[in-house]
Amino acid sequence: MQGWIVAGAWLFAVLLALVVLGFAGYELRWKTRRLQTDRAELDGLVAELAATAARLQTAGNRARAARSAGVATRAAGSSATPTS
């Protein structure tokens, strides 16, 4: 009689372990797919941000060049016209 109780307890433990491990495997696969999708979206955002940073750098360089050209034009204009 006690042998059946022990065997039943072991059978229950093995079945419970299989259910828990099966659920854990399912969760790991699901989360892996989810994280890969999120990673792909973030990689796209990183590329977009890099392109935006490059455009901002170009715009900054143009603004700096325009400001320098404006200062040079004003300086040349003020020295070319004598004040009396």
mmCIF file with all atom_site columns, C-alpha atoms in Angstrom:
data_model
loop_
_atom_site.group_PDB
_atom_site.id
_atom_site.type_symbol
_atom_site.label_atom_id
_atom_site.label_alt_id
_atom_site.label_comp_id
_atom_site.label_asym_id
_atom_site.label_entity_id
_atom_site.label_seq_id
_atom_site.pdbx_PDB_ins_code
_atom_site.Cartn_x
_atom_site.Cartn_y
_atom_site.Cartn_z
_atom_site.occupancy
_atom_site.B_iso_or_equiv
_atom_site.pdbx_formal_charge
_atom_site.auth_seq_id
_atom_site.auth_comp_id
_atom_site.auth_asym_id
_atom_site.auth_atom_id
_atom_site.pdbx_PDB_model_num
ATOM 1  C CA . MET A 1 1  ? 0.000  0.000   0.000   1.00 0.00 ? 1  MET A CA 1
ATOM 2  C CA . GLN A 1 2  ? 2.739  2.441   0.911   1.00 0.00 ? 2  GLN A CA 1
ATOM 3  C CA . GLY A 1 3  ? 4.492  1.629   -2.343  1.00 0.00 ? 3  GLY A CA 1
ATOM 4  C CA . TRP A 1 4  ? 1.520  2.939   -4.304  1.00 0.00 ? 4  TRP A CA 1
ATOM 5  C CA . ILE A 1 5  ? 1.473  6.171   -2.306  1.00 0.00 ? 5  ILE A CA 1
ATOM 6  C CA . VAL A 1 6  ? 5.176  6.739   -2.955  1.00 0.00 ? 6  VAL A CA 1
ATOM 7  C CA . ALA A 1 7  ? 4.809  5.881   -6.644  1.00 0.00 ? 7  ALA A CA 1
ATOM 8  C CA . GLY A 1 8  ? 1.777  8.176   -6.913  1.00 0.00 ? 8  GLY A CA 1
ATOM 9  C CA . ALA A 1 9  ? 3.666  11.008  -5.236  1.00 0.00 ? 9  ALA A CA 1
ATOM 10 C CA . TRP A 1 10 ? 6.606  10.533  -7.608  1.00 0.00 ? 10 TRP A CA 1
ATOM 11 C CA . LEU A 1 11 ? 4.281  10.406  -10.599 1.00 0.00 ? 11 LEU A CA 1
ATOM 12 C CA . PHE A 1 12 ? 2.570  13.597  -9.461  1.00 0.00 ? 12 PHE A CA 1
ATOM 13 C CA . ALA A 1 13 ? 5.964  15.298  -8.930  1.00 0.00 ? 13 ALA A CA 1
ATOM 14 C CA . VAL A 1 14 ? 7.179  14.281  -12.378 1.00 0.00 ? 14 VAL A CA 1
ATOM 15 C CA . LEU A 1 15 ? 3.980  15.453  -14.060 1.00 0.00 ? 15 LEU A CA 1
ATOM 16 C CA . LEU A 1 16 ? 4.081  18.760  -12.171 1.00 0.00 ? 16 LEU A CA 1
ATOM 17 C CA . ALA A 1 17 ? 7.736  19.238  -13.162 1.00 0.00 ? 17 ALA A CA 1
ATOM 18 C CA . LEU A 1 18 ? 6.856  18.574  -16.818 1.00 0.00 ? 18 LEU A CA 1
ATOM 19 C CA . VAL A 1 19 ? 4.026  21.104  -16.710 1.00 0.00 ? 19 VAL A CA 1
ATOM 20 C CA . VAL A 1 20 ? 6.226  23.733  -15.042 1.00 0.00 ? 20 VAL A CA 1
ATOM 21 C CA . LEU A 1 21 ? 9.113  23.134  -17.458 1.00 0.00 ? 21 LEU A CA 1
ATOM 22 C CA . GLY A 1 22 ? 6.741  23.182  -20.440 1.00 0.00 ? 22 GLY A CA 1
ATOM 23 C CA . PHE A 1 23 ? 5.270  26.488  -19.307 1.00 0.00 ? 23 PHE A CA 1
ATOM 24 C CA . ALA A 1 24 ? 8.743  27.920  -18.682 1.00 0.00 ? 24 ALA A CA 1
ATOM 25 C CA . GLY A 1 25 ? 9.831  26.867  -22.180 1.00 0.00 ? 25 GLY A CA 1
ATOM 26 C CA . TYR A 1 26 ? 6.759  28.484  -23.702 1.00 0.00 ? 26 TYR A CA 1
ATOM 27 C CA . GLU A 1 27 ? 7.390  31.723  -21.767 1.00 0.00 ? 27 GLU A CA 1
ATOM 28 C CA . LEU A 1 28 ? 11.037 31.795  -22.840 1.00 0.00 ? 28 LEU A CA 1
ATOM 29 C CA . ARG A 1 29 ? 10.155 31.322  -26.508 1.00 0.00 ? 29 ARG A CA 1
ATOM 30 C CA . TRP A 1 30 ? 7.427  33.971  -26.337 1.00 0.00 ? 30 TRP A CA 1
ATOM 31 C CA . LYS A 1 31 ? 9.623  36.495  -24.563 1.00 0.00 ? 31 LYS A CA 1
ATOM 32 C CA . THR A 1 32 ? 12.509 35.831  -26.943 1.00 0.00 ? 32 THR A CA 1
ATOM 33 C CA . ARG A 1 33 ? 10.277 36.600  -29.946 1.00 0.00 ? 33 ARG A CA 1
ATOM 34 C CA . ARG A 1 34 ? 8.922  39.697  -28.208 1.00 0.00 ? 34 ARG A CA 1
ATOM 35 C CA . LEU A 1 35 ? 12.402 40.957  -27.349 1.00 0.00 ? 35 LEU A CA 1
ATOM 36 C CA . GLN A 1 36 ? 13.619 40.337  -30.908 1.00 0.00 ? 36 GLN A CA 1
ATOM 37 C CA . THR A 1 37 ? 10.698 42.387  -32.237 1.00 0.00 ? 37 THR A CA 1
ATOM 38 C CA . ASP A 1 38 ? 11.401 45.167  -29.757 1.00 0.00 ? 38 ASP A CA 1
ATOM 39 C CA . ARG A 1 39 ? 15.104 45.063  -30.636 1.00 0.00 ? 39 ARG A CA 1
ATOM 40 C CA . ALA A 1 40 ? 14.310 45.435  -34.345 1.00 0.00 ? 40 ALA A CA 1
ATOM 41 C CA . GLU A 1 41 ? 12.100 48.448  -33.601 1.00 0.00 ? 41 GLU A CA 1
ATOM 42 C CA . LEU A 1 42 ? 14.815 50.006  -31.434 1.00 0.00 ? 42 LEU A CA 1
ATOM 43 C CA . ASP A 1 43 ? 17.438 49.414  -34.130 1.00 0.00 ? 43 ASP A CA 1
ATOM 44 C CA . GLY A 1 44 ? 15.185 51.288  -36.539 1.00 0.00 ? 44 GLY A CA 1
ATOM 45 C CA . LEU A 1 45 ? 14.870 54.152  -34.075 1.00 0.00 ? 45 LEU A CA 1
ATOM 46 C CA . VAL A 1 46 ? 18.641 54.261  -33.600 1.00 0.00 ? 46 VAL A CA 1
ATOM 47 C CA . ALA A 1 47 ? 19.113 54.529  -37.367 1.00 0.00 ? 47 ALA A CA 1
ATOM 48 C CA . GLU A 1 48 ? 16.484 57.270  -37.547 1.00 0.00 ? 48 GLU A CA 1
ATOM 49 C CA . LEU A 1 49 ? 18.117 59.175  -34.692 1.00 0.00 ? 49 LEU A CA 1
ATOM 50 C CA . ALA A 1 50 ? 21.532 58.872  -36.331 1.00 0.00 ? 50 ALA A CA 1
ATOM 51 C CA . ALA A 1 51 ? 20.120 60.301  -39.565 1.00 0.00 ? 51 ALA A CA 1
ATOM 52 C CA . THR A 1 52 ? 18.460 63.138  -37.621 1.00 0.00 ? 52 THR A CA 1
ATOM 53 C CA . ALA A 1 53 ? 21.719 63.875  -35.801 1.00 0.00 ? 53 ALA A CA 1
ATOM 54 C CA . ALA A 1 54 ? 23.556 64.027  -39.136 1.00 0.00 ? 54 ALA A CA 1
ATOM 55 C CA . ARG A 1 55 ? 20.932 66.411  -40.551 1.00 0.00 ? 55 ARG A CA 1
ATOM 56 C CA . LEU A 1 56 ? 21.180 68.596  -37.438 1.00 0.00 ? 56 LEU A CA 1
ATOM 57 C CA . GLN A 1 57 ? 24.964 68.643  -37.722 1.00 0.00 ? 57 GLN A CA 1
ATOM 58 C CA . THR A 1 58 ? 24.709 69.673  -41.378 1.00 0.00 ? 58 THR A CA 1
ATOM 59 C CA . ALA A 1 59 ? 22.185 72.391  -40.541 1.00 0.00 ? 59 ALA A CA 1
ATOM 60 C CA . GLY A 1 60 ? 24.427 73.623  -37.733 1.00 0.00 ? 60 GLY A CA 1
ATOM 61 C CA . ASN A 1 61 ? 27.411 73.755  -40.053 1.00 0.00 ? 61 ASN A CA 1
ATOM 62 C CA . ARG A 1 62 ? 25.392 75.709  -42.630 1.00 0.00 ? 62 ARG A CA 1
ATOM 63 C CA . ALA A 1 63 ? 24.150 78.134  -39.949 1.00 0.00 ? 63 ALA A CA 1
ATOM 64 C CA . ARG A 1 64 ? 27.691 78.606  -38.654 1.00 0.00 ? 64 ARG A CA 1
ATOM 65 C CA . ALA A 1 65 ? 28.963 79.237  -42.195 1.00 0.00 ? 65 ALA A CA 1
ATOM 66 C CA . ALA A 1 66 ? 26.124 81.674  -42.895 1.00 0.00 ? 66 ALA A CA 1
ATOM 67 C CA . ARG A 1 67 ? 26.789 83.482  -39.613 1.00 0.00 ? 67 ARG A CA 1
ATOM 68 C CA . SER A 1 68 ? 30.507 83.698  -40.421 1.00 0.00 ? 68 SER A CA 1
ATOM 69 C CA . ALA A 1 69 ? 29.751 84.967  -43.922 1.00 0.00 ? 69 ALA A CA 1
ATOM 70 C CA . GLY A 1 70 ? 27.351 87.550  -42.491 1.00 0.00 ? 70 GLY A CA 1
ATOM 71 C CA . VAL A 1 71 ? 29.941 88.776  -39.989 1.00 0.00 ? 71 VAL A CA 1
ATOM 72 C CA . ALA A 1 72 ? 32.571 88.957  -42.738 1.00 0.00 ? 72 ALA A CA 1
ATOM 73 C CA . THR A 1 73 ? 30.167 90.857  -45.017 1.00 0.00 ? 73 THR A CA 1
ATOM 74 C CA . ARG A 1 74 ? 29.301 93.331  -42.286 1.00 0.00 ? 74 ARG A CA 1
ATOM 75 C CA . ALA A 1 75 ? 32.952 93.784  -41.387 1.00 0.00 ? 75 ALA A CA 1
ATOM 76 C CA . ALA A 1 76 ? 33.882 94.341  -45.034 1.00 0.00 ? 76 ALA A CA 1
ATOM 77 C CA . GLY A 1 77 ? 30.932 96.703  -45.496 1.00 0.00 ? 77 GLY A CA 1
ATOM 78 C CA . SER A 1 78 ? 31.795 98.825  -42.485 1.00 0.00 ? 78 SER A CA 1
ATOM 79 C CA . SER A 1 79 ? 35.448 99.190  -43.480 1.00 0.00 ? 79 SER A CA 1
ATOM 80 C CA . ALA A 1 80 ? 34.562 99.978  -47.086 1.00 0.00 ? 80 ALA A CA 1
ATOM 81 C CA . THR A 1 81 ? 32.308 102.887 -46.149 1.00 0.00 ? 81 THR A CA 1
ATOM 82 C CA . PRO A 1 82 ? 34.142 105.542 -44.172 1.00 0.00 ? 82 PRO A CA 1
ATOM 83 C CA . THR A 1 83 ? 32.161 107.315 -41.489 1.00 0.00 ? 83 THR A CA 1
ATOM 84 C CA . SER A 1 84 ? 32.433 111.067 -41.284 1.00 0.00 ? 84 SER A CA 1
#
